[in-house]
Amino acid sequence: MTATDAAAASPFLADEHLEVRRMVRDFALEEVAPHATALDEEKRFPSEVVPKLAELGLLGVPWPEEVGGAGMDYLAYAIVIEELSRVCGTTGITVAAHTSLGTGPIQNFGTREQRQRWVPPLATGQQLGAFALTEPGAGSDAKATRVTARRDGDSWVIDGTKIYCTNGTHAGTIVFTARTGGEVGDTSQISAFVVEKGTPGLGYGVLEDKLGLRGSDTREIVFDGCRIPLANKLGEEGAGFKQFMKTLEAGRISIGAMALGLAQGALDTALAYARERRQFGKRLIDMQPIAHKLANMAMEVHNARNLVYESAWRKDRGMAFATVGSAAKLYASEVAMRAAHDAIQILGGVGYTREYPAERILRDAKLCEIGEGTSEIQRLILARHLDRVGDDLTLGS
């Protein structure tokens, strides 16, 4: 593989990115795809594949080698999520939530001691990580956090409930926010903490019965007088809200990558079927209405890939990436929904059945328009950017 080959694939890619894509694509087809339908139908966590992901170093792709990571960049990580999600959304979101949300805050905001303690087992895949932000009354309005952290001697005592925690009961550590004082709505009194599995007072509530991503463990996390050491607070007291907003900015790249993979999977399914299926004496792909749908799908997937890759590329270079990341997440998630819808239409009646993955992709893709900031929130972010920069039409400023 040469630099010319990499540039031909995408101007954002180097040879090592193409090697990562090839490796993960082969792994996904051989080890992940055969289980995807069963994970969905049985609502089964991908326990059998997680150790294999760890063995390949895919649970710590963007983290430094000194903490057990693969020492690669965020673009390589986005490619990993894309290729896993291309065959199985459940596996894609499991890795994404573990990496950018469950490990990211510790690596980015933790002390040296906290990083040494918690990141190596996460980056090497000895355990999974999770991130608990959402509450029954605090979704898009994350500042409405009501979980409390009360200082008592050499401990913090946590009370309250988080919902929609991805990887829930399978996580060895959960990063979460809690209010350390003040009134609800005061972001200066929200702090970030780490709790370890097995801590007394940490409980698991409802396992959500979801439309899609049904093998992903999405749990209610209950704190009932849960006592954790003072050393489990991440960063300064009151910095948690800002830390989690920064975490979501990076996490949106991975949700964009997940949506991109789902969209590509829908295109893969539709294209393969249109090449083989014959009606009225010719292949579906030779019929203009079907050909136009496929062309539109391919064009939109290509554009989504450029946005996702650009946002990761910018992040890797220390450039402004948050606005492009929001655009990537917004656009790729809506492309995934359109691609899945058109794939079902191309397949016709069989697309409405579970014989093909198109209907599963449609169900999985919907989460991408909601999780880590809804499409409406992303449009607000973009509109505020436009208001700020005026006639500067670039999203990267």
Tab-separated table of C-alpha atoms in Angstrom:
chain	number	residue	atom	x	y	z
A	1	MET	CA	0.000	0.000	0.000
A	2	THR	CA	1.400	3.383	-1.005
A	3	ALA	CA	0.677	6.952	-0.031
A	4	THR	CA	-0.963	7.358	-3.441
A	5	ASP	CA	-3.331	4.492	-2.639
A	6	ALA	CA	-4.204	6.087	0.683
A	7	ALA	CA	-4.862	9.464	-0.907
A	8	ALA	CA	-7.039	7.811	-3.533
A	9	ALA	CA	-9.168	6.244	-0.789
A	10	SER	CA	-9.496	9.536	1.104
A	11	PRO	CA	-7.303	12.634	1.463
A	12	PHE	CA	-7.554	12.186	5.242
A	13	LEU	CA	-6.098	8.667	5.308
A	14	ALA	CA	-2.544	7.412	5.612
A	15	ASP	CA	-1.393	3.892	4.831
A	16	GLU	CA	-1.817	2.782	8.448
A	17	HIS	CA	-5.475	3.802	8.355
A	18	LEU	CA	-6.058	1.564	5.359
A	19	GLU	CA	-4.319	-1.280	7.181
A	20	VAL	CA	-6.588	-0.766	10.193
A	21	ARG	CA	-9.638	-0.749	7.943
A	22	ARG	CA	-8.593	-3.959	6.218
A	23	MET	CA	-7.859	-5.729	9.499
A	24	VAL	CA	-11.081	-4.642	11.202
A	25	ARG	CA	-13.153	-5.369	8.098
A	26	ASP	CA	-11.839	-8.935	7.953
A	27	PHE	CA	-12.409	-9.394	11.680
A	28	ALA	CA	-15.920	-7.960	11.478
A	29	LEU	CA	-16.923	-10.280	8.644
A	30	GLU	CA	-15.442	-13.381	10.271
A	31	GLU	CA	-16.141	-12.832	13.981
A	32	VAL	CA	-18.880	-10.214	14.340
A	33	ALA	CA	-21.284	-10.541	11.417
A	34	PRO	CA	-22.205	-14.202	12.124
A	35	HIS	CA	-23.579	-13.211	15.558
A	36	ALA	CA	-25.283	-9.927	14.657
A	37	THR	CA	-28.766	-11.310	14.066
A	38	ALA	CA	-28.728	-13.443	17.217
A	39	LEU	CA	-27.511	-10.540	19.368
A	40	ASP	CA	-30.453	-8.495	18.136
A	41	GLU	CA	-33.126	-11.174	18.372
A	42	GLU	CA	-32.006	-12.517	21.749
A	43	LYS	CA	-31.098	-9.103	23.218
A	44	ARG	CA	-27.714	-10.648	23.982
A	45	PHE	CA	-24.623	-8.656	24.915
A	46	PRO	CA	-21.652	-9.410	22.596
A	47	SER	CA	-19.696	-11.147	25.354
A	48	GLU	CA	-18.136	-13.663	22.975
A	49	VAL	CA	-16.527	-10.987	20.802
A	50	VAL	CA	-15.293	-8.539	23.486
A	51	PRO	CA	-12.216	-10.649	24.446
A	52	LYS	CA	-11.317	-10.935	20.759
A	53	LEU	CA	-11.608	-7.177	20.343
A	54	ALA	CA	-9.310	-6.768	23.347
A	55	GLU	CA	-6.781	-9.210	21.910
A	56	LEU	CA	-6.575	-7.129	18.727
A	57	GLY	CA	-6.119	-3.921	20.730
A	58	LEU	CA	-9.432	-2.506	19.511
A	59	LEU	CA	-10.632	-1.429	22.956
A	60	GLY	CA	-7.874	1.142	23.387
A	61	VAL	CA	-7.164	2.382	19.873
A	62	PRO	CA	-6.671	6.136	20.547
A	63	TRP	CA	-4.947	5.857	23.928
A	64	PRO	CA	-1.158	5.987	24.457
A	65	GLU	CA	0.848	2.780	24.632
A	66	GLU	CA	2.128	3.685	28.108
A	67	VAL	CA	-1.407	3.218	29.500
A	68	GLY	CA	-2.063	0.042	27.519
A	69	GLY	CA	-3.559	1.599	24.400
A	70	ALA	CA	-2.704	1.023	20.760
A	71	GLY	CA	-1.160	4.492	20.430
A	72	MET	CA	-3.081	5.296	17.250
A	73	ASP	CA	-5.085	8.403	16.408
A	74	TYR	CA	-8.767	9.279	16.602
A	75	LEU	CA	-9.229	8.749	12.873
A	76	ALA	CA	-8.116	5.134	13.258
A	77	TYR	CA	-10.596	4.804	16.110
A	78	ALA	CA	-13.404	6.213	13.927
A	79	ILE	CA	-12.559	3.656	11.242
A	80	VAL	CA	-12.782	0.851	13.815
A	81	ILE	CA	-16.273	1.979	14.894
A	82	GLU	CA	-17.331	2.389	11.267
A	83	GLU	CA	-16.278	-1.106	10.237
A	84	LEU	CA	-17.755	-2.836	13.296
A	85	SER	CA	-21.043	-0.968	12.887
A	86	ARG	CA	-21.122	-1.836	9.204
A	87	VAL	CA	-22.071	-5.381	10.223
A	88	CYS	CA	-23.370	-4.954	13.797
A	89	GLY	CA	-24.562	-1.779	15.468
A	90	THR	CA	-24.631	-3.469	18.874
A	91	THR	CA	-20.902	-4.208	18.700
A	92	GLY	CA	-20.123	-0.754	17.346
A	93	ILE	CA	-21.862	1.103	20.158
A	94	THR	CA	-20.382	-1.210	22.797
A	95	VAL	CA	-16.864	-0.274	21.707
A	96	ALA	CA	-17.707	3.406	21.168
A	97	ALA	CA	-19.296	3.860	24.602
A	98	HIS	CA	-16.395	2.050	26.250
A	99	THR	CA	-13.704	4.060	24.470
A	100	SER	CA	-14.739	7.676	24.025
A	101	LEU	CA	-17.202	7.865	26.929
A	102	GLY	CA	-16.066	5.264	29.464
A	103	THR	CA	-12.305	5.736	29.124
A	104	GLY	CA	-11.979	9.203	27.592
A	105	PRO	CA	-12.885	11.287	30.660
A	106	ILE	CA	-10.392	9.421	32.842
A	107	GLN	CA	-7.577	9.724	30.313
A	108	ASN	CA	-8.346	13.355	29.524
A	109	PHE	CA	-9.283	14.773	32.933
A	110	GLY	CA	-7.933	12.351	35.517
A	111	THR	CA	-4.838	12.826	37.632
A	112	ARG	CA	-1.701	10.842	36.860
A	113	GLU	CA	-2.641	8.392	39.619
A	114	GLN	CA	-6.184	8.003	38.290
A	115	ARG	CA	-4.950	7.349	34.765
A	116	GLN	CA	-2.462	4.760	36.003
A	117	ARG	CA	-5.128	3.058	38.092
A	118	TRP	CA	-8.089	2.890	35.732
A	119	VAL	CA	-6.988	3.398	32.112
A	120	PRO	CA	-4.733	0.330	31.585
A	121	PRO	CA	-7.428	-2.262	32.378
A	122	LEU	CA	-9.833	-0.335	30.143
A	123	ALA	CA	-7.442	0.250	27.246
A	124	THR	CA	-6.312	-3.388	27.232
A	125	GLY	CA	-9.877	-4.653	27.457
A	126	GLN	CA	-9.530	-6.383	30.813
A	127	GLN	CA	-12.717	-4.533	31.682
A	128	LEU	CA	-15.254	-2.300	29.950
A	129	GLY	CA	-16.071	1.285	30.779
A	130	ALA	CA	-19.346	3.184	30.864
A	131	PHE	CA	-20.575	6.771	31.102
A	132	ALA	CA	-23.650	7.849	33.077
A	133	LEU	CA	-24.968	11.334	32.358
A	134	THR	CA	-28.681	11.098	31.546
A	135	GLU	CA	-31.301	11.163	34.293
A	136	PRO	CA	-35.108	10.947	34.200
A	137	GLY	CA	-35.273	14.760	34.288
A	138	ALA	CA	-31.951	15.529	32.618
A	139	GLY	CA	-31.631	14.471	28.993
A	140	SER	CA	-30.713	17.174	26.484
A	141	ASP	CA	-30.834	19.526	29.484
A	142	ALA	CA	-27.827	17.933	31.184
A	143	LYS	CA	-27.463	20.824	33.613
A	144	ALA	CA	-30.625	19.557	35.368
A	145	THR	CA	-28.594	16.814	37.083
A	146	ARG	CA	-30.169	15.725	40.384
A	147	VAL	CA	-27.883	12.878	41.475
A	148	THR	CA	-26.051	14.179	44.528
A	149	ALA	CA	-22.572	13.691	45.961
A	150	ARG	CA	-22.242	14.546	49.635
A	151	ARG	CA	-18.841	14.685	51.285
A	152	ASP	CA	-18.651	12.602	54.468
A	153	GLY	CA	-15.211	12.257	56.042
A	154	ASP	CA	-12.899	10.546	53.578
A	155	SER	CA	-15.725	9.584	51.211
A	156	TRP	CA	-18.307	10.900	48.808
A	157	VAL	CA	-21.813	9.522	49.387
A	158	ILE	CA	-23.793	9.276	46.144
A	159	ASP	CA	-27.584	9.155	45.870
A	160	GLY	CA	-29.875	9.203	42.855
A	161	THR	CA	-30.552	7.491	39.548
A	162	LYS	CA	-28.992	7.606	36.093
A	163	ILE	CA	-30.684	6.100	33.029
A	164	TYR	CA	-29.637	4.860	29.574
A	165	CYS	CA	-26.141	3.868	30.677
A	166	THR	CA	-24.567	1.907	27.810
A	167	ASN	CA	-22.546	-1.143	28.925
A	168	GLY	CA	-24.247	-0.835	32.352
A	169	THR	CA	-23.754	-4.082	34.232
A	170	HIS	CA	-20.787	-5.137	32.077
A	171	ALA	CA	-18.673	-2.112	32.989
A	172	GLY	CA	-15.843	-2.389	35.499
A	173	THR	CA	-15.852	1.394	35.964
A	174	ILE	CA	-18.577	3.966	35.384
A	175	VAL	CA	-17.828	7.664	34.981
A	176	PHE	CA	-20.771	9.811	36.100
A	177	THR	CA	-21.818	13.309	37.091
A	178	ALA	CA	-23.342	14.382	40.395
A	179	ARG	CA	-24.267	17.619	42.059
A	180	THR	CA	-21.915	18.561	44.904
A	181	GLY	CA	-23.980	21.562	45.997
A	182	GLY	CA	-26.057	24.468	44.759
A	183	GLU	CA	-29.431	24.456	43.044
A	184	VAL	CA	-30.515	22.285	40.134
A	185	GLY	CA	-29.466	24.081	36.968
A	186	ASP	CA	-26.238	25.487	38.406
A	187	THR	CA	-23.545	23.853	36.298
A	188	SER	CA	-20.762	25.175	38.526
A	189	GLN	CA	-21.788	22.627	41.163
A	190	ILE	CA	-21.685	19.527	38.934
A	191	SER	CA	-18.636	17.286	39.381
A	192	ALA	CA	-17.436	14.083	37.707
A	193	PHE	CA	-16.666	10.850	39.541
A	194	VAL	CA	-15.630	7.248	38.936
A	195	VAL	CA	-17.352	4.306	40.609
A	196	GLU	CA	-16.145	0.716	40.392
A	197	LYS	CA	-18.347	-2.323	39.921
A	198	GLY	CA	-19.114	-4.034	43.202
A	199	THR	CA	-19.079	-0.853	45.273
A	200	PRO	CA	-21.722	-1.118	48.028
A	201	GLY	CA	-24.709	1.083	47.229
A	202	LEU	CA	-24.205	0.800	43.464
A	203	GLY	CA	-27.173	-0.974	41.919
A	204	TYR	CA	-28.576	-1.747	38.493
A	205	GLY	CA	-32.193	-1.083	37.647
A	206	VAL	CA	-34.193	-1.550	34.472
A	207	LEU	CA	-32.591	-3.128	31.398
A	208	GLU	CA	-34.172	-1.117	28.614
A	209	ASP	CA	-36.153	-3.007	25.972
A	210	LYS	CA	-35.159	-0.960	22.935
A	211	LEU	CA	-36.224	-0.520	19.334
A	212	GLY	CA	-32.697	-1.213	18.077
A	213	LEU	CA	-29.173	-1.972	19.279
A	214	ARG	CA	-30.922	-4.620	21.296
A	215	GLY	CA	-27.785	-6.497	22.295
A	216	SER	CA	-26.310	-3.379	23.871
A	217	ASP	CA	-26.694	-3.292	27.647
A	218	THR	CA	-28.601	-0.068	28.351
A	219	ARG	CA	-29.240	0.192	32.075
A	220	GLU	CA	-30.624	2.261	34.878
A	221	ILE	CA	-27.858	2.943	37.421
A	222	VAL	CA	-29.028	3.409	41.017
A	223	PHE	CA	-26.926	5.041	43.740
A	224	ASP	CA	-28.276	4.368	47.223
A	225	GLY	CA	-25.879	5.736	49.800
A	226	CYS	CA	-23.043	4.608	47.522
A	227	ARG	CA	-19.772	5.484	49.234
A	228	ILE	CA	-16.669	6.133	47.102
A	229	PRO	CA	-13.235	7.517	48.104
A	230	LEU	CA	-12.516	11.221	47.771
A	231	ALA	CA	-9.829	10.234	45.242
A	232	ASN	CA	-12.573	9.085	42.843
A	233	LYS	CA	-13.478	12.649	41.857
A	234	LEU	CA	-12.184	13.542	38.387
A	235	GLY	CA	-10.526	16.935	38.207
A	236	GLU	CA	-11.636	19.936	40.187
A	237	GLU	CA	-14.907	20.068	42.077
A	238	GLY	CA	-17.528	21.744	39.896
A	239	ALA	CA	-15.721	20.967	36.636
A	240	GLY	CA	-17.830	17.930	35.759
A	241	PHE	CA	-20.305	19.627	33.450
A	242	LYS	CA	-17.565	21.155	31.296
A	243	GLN	CA	-15.657	17.858	31.282
A	244	PHE	CA	-18.667	15.916	30.079
A	245	MET	CA	-19.522	18.476	27.401
A	246	LYS	CA	-15.949	18.135	26.095
A	247	THR	CA	-16.333	14.363	26.249
A	248	LEU	CA	-19.508	14.529	24.169
A	249	GLU	CA	-17.809	16.709	21.558
A	250	ALA	CA	-15.332	13.910	20.899
A	251	GLY	CA	-17.955	11.205	21.378
A	252	ARG	CA	-20.063	12.637	18.567
A	253	ILE	CA	-17.321	11.688	16.141
A	254	SER	CA	-17.727	8.049	17.146
A	255	ILE	CA	-21.534	8.238	16.849
A	256	GLY	CA	-21.031	9.746	13.406
A	257	ALA	CA	-18.695	6.863	12.585
A	258	MET	CA	-21.253	4.378	13.873
A	259	ALA	CA	-23.977	5.968	11.731
A	260	LEU	CA	-21.602	5.935	8.771
A	261	GLY	CA	-20.986	2.209	9.228
A	262	LEU	CA	-24.709	1.504	9.446
A	263	ALA	CA	-25.327	3.539	6.294
A	264	GLN	CA	-22.578	1.656	4.473
A	265	GLY	CA	-24.081	-1.626	5.670
A	266	ALA	CA	-27.457	-0.606	4.240
A	267	LEU	CA	-25.814	0.251	0.934
A	268	ASP	CA	-23.916	-3.056	0.931
A	269	THR	CA	-27.159	-4.965	1.452
A	270	ALA	CA	-29.131	-3.047	-1.162
A	271	LEU	CA	-26.392	-3.177	-3.799
A	272	ALA	CA	-25.811	-6.914	-3.430
A	273	TYR	CA	-29.547	-7.592	-3.711
A	274	ALA	CA	-30.023	-5.249	-6.685
A	275	ARG	CA	-27.235	-7.003	-8.578
A	276	GLU	CA	-28.777	-10.442	-8.116
A	277	ARG	CA	-32.548	-9.921	-8.025
A	278	ARG	CA	-34.295	-10.027	-11.396
A	279	GLN	CA	-37.743	-8.660	-12.192
A	280	PHE	CA	-39.356	-8.156	-15.583
A	281	GLY	CA	-36.408	-9.943	-17.162
A	282	LYS	CA	-33.626	-7.703	-15.855
A	283	ARG	CA	-31.635	-6.963	-12.719
A	284	LEU	CA	-32.986	-4.397	-10.289
A	285	ILE	CA	-29.822	-2.324	-10.646
A	286	ASP	CA	-30.588	-1.923	-14.358
A	287	MET	CA	-33.940	-0.290	-13.547
A	288	GLN	CA	-33.681	3.483	-13.404
A	289	PRO	CA	-35.652	4.083	-10.150
A	290	ILE	CA	-33.500	1.541	-8.284
A	291	ALA	CA	-30.289	2.783	-9.875
A	292	HIS	CA	-31.113	6.321	-8.768
A	293	LYS	CA	-31.715	5.224	-5.180
A	294	LEU	CA	-28.382	3.410	-5.094
A	295	ALA	CA	-26.585	6.396	-6.608
A	296	ASN	CA	-28.052	8.733	-4.001
A	297	MET	CA	-27.152	6.332	-1.203
A	298	ALA	CA	-23.550	6.066	-2.411
A	299	MET	CA	-23.214	9.841	-2.759
A	300	GLU	CA	-24.572	10.530	0.723
A	301	VAL	CA	-22.433	7.821	2.343
A	302	HIS	CA	-19.369	9.309	0.657
A	303	ASN	CA	-20.216	12.793	1.935
A	304	ALA	CA	-20.885	11.491	5.448
A	305	ARG	CA	-17.539	9.699	5.448
A	306	ASN	CA	-15.727	12.904	4.511
A	307	LEU	CA	-17.390	14.803	7.375
A	308	VAL	CA	-16.657	12.087	9.946
A	309	TYR	CA	-13.069	11.691	8.796
A	310	GLU	CA	-12.475	15.445	8.696
A	311	SER	CA	-13.705	15.884	12.268
A	312	ALA	CA	-11.389	13.111	13.512
A	313	TRP	CA	-8.514	14.454	11.395
A	314	ARG	CA	-8.980	17.897	12.910
A	315	LYS	CA	-9.064	16.513	16.433
A	316	ASP	CA	-5.831	14.615	15.845
A	317	ARG	CA	-4.116	17.845	14.797
A	318	GLY	CA	-5.317	19.946	17.700
A	319	MET	CA	-7.576	22.001	15.419
A	320	ALA	CA	-11.119	23.131	16.177
A	321	PHE	CA	-13.316	20.107	15.553
A	322	ALA	CA	-16.455	20.400	17.687
A	323	THR	CA	-18.652	22.110	15.083
A	324	VAL	CA	-17.557	19.788	12.287
A	325	GLY	CA	-18.097	16.885	14.686
A	326	SER	CA	-21.662	18.025	15.335
A	327	ALA	CA	-22.257	18.336	11.599
A	328	ALA	CA	-20.760	14.890	11.012
A	329	LYS	CA	-22.906	13.289	13.698
A	330	LEU	CA	-26.052	15.060	12.462
A	331	TYR	CA	-25.527	14.360	8.774
A	332	ALA	CA	-24.285	10.771	9.104
A	333	SER	CA	-27.155	9.787	11.388
A	334	GLU	CA	-29.751	11.132	8.984
A	335	VAL	CA	-27.946	9.534	6.042
A	336	ALA	CA	-28.058	6.209	7.902
A	337	MET	CA	-31.816	6.501	8.346
A	338	ARG	CA	-32.366	7.368	4.689
A	339	ALA	CA	-30.034	4.617	3.495
A	340	ALA	CA	-31.756	1.990	5.642
A	341	HIS	CA	-35.183	3.166	4.479
A	342	ASP	CA	-34.138	2.983	0.818
A	343	ALA	CA	-32.493	-0.397	1.320
A	344	ILE	CA	-35.780	-1.808	2.604
A	345	GLN	CA	-37.605	-0.246	-0.351
A	346	ILE	CA	-35.151	-1.777	-2.825
A	347	LEU	CA	-35.491	-5.200	-1.219
A	348	GLY	CA	-39.267	-4.872	-1.242
A	349	GLY	CA	-41.270	-7.344	0.819
A	350	VAL	CA	-38.216	-9.325	1.881
A	351	GLY	CA	-36.685	-6.108	3.211
A	352	TYR	CA	-39.510	-5.920	5.726
A	353	THR	CA	-38.588	-9.331	7.091
A	354	ARG	CA	-35.660	-10.368	9.249
A	355	GLU	CA	-34.167	-12.476	6.481
A	356	TYR	CA	-31.984	-9.484	5.551
A	357	PRO	CA	-30.309	-6.953	7.868
A	358	ALA	CA	-31.948	-3.855	6.351
A	359	GLU	CA	-34.745	-3.669	8.939
A	360	ARG	CA	-32.251	-4.134	11.790
A	361	ILE	CA	-30.071	-1.357	10.385
A	362	LEU	CA	-33.081	0.967	10.298
A	363	ARG	CA	-33.856	0.239	13.943
A	364	ASP	CA	-30.219	0.586	14.993
A	365	ALA	CA	-29.696	3.826	13.083
A	366	LYS	CA	-32.472	5.686	14.892
A	367	LEU	CA	-30.413	5.904	18.084
A	368	CYS	CA	-27.771	7.883	16.194
A	369	GLU	CA	-30.274	10.734	15.770
A	370	ILE	CA	-30.822	10.802	19.550
A	371	GLY	CA	-27.757	9.690	21.501
A	372	GLU	CA	-24.981	12.135	22.506
A	373	GLY	CA	-27.132	15.094	21.499
A	374	THR	CA	-30.259	14.890	19.364
A	375	SER	CA	-30.379	16.143	15.789
A	376	GLU	CA	-32.211	19.197	17.109
A	377	ILE	CA	-29.374	19.961	19.530
A	378	GLN	CA	-26.804	19.581	16.747
A	379	ARG	CA	-28.697	22.062	14.590
A	380	LEU	CA	-28.719	24.515	17.484
A	381	ILE	CA	-24.935	24.100	17.803
A	382	LEU	CA	-24.496	24.777	14.088
A	383	ALA	CA	-26.859	27.756	14.130
A	384	ARG	CA	-25.016	29.313	17.071
A	385	HIS	CA	-21.768	28.819	15.200
A	386	LEU	CA	-23.194	30.614	12.158
A	387	ASP	CA	-24.407	33.455	14.358
A	388	ARG	CA	-20.941	33.768	15.868
A	389	VAL	CA	-18.830	33.620	12.707
A	390	GLY	CA	-21.168	35.568	10.428
A	391	ASP	CA	-20.171	35.206	6.779
A	392	ASP	CA	-17.316	32.787	7.483
A	393	LEU	CA	-18.838	29.719	5.845
A	394	THR	CA	-16.402	27.172	7.248
A	395	LEU	CA	-17.469	24.904	10.092
A	396	GLY	CA	-13.935	24.477	11.360
A	397	SER	CA	-13.370	27.966	12.712
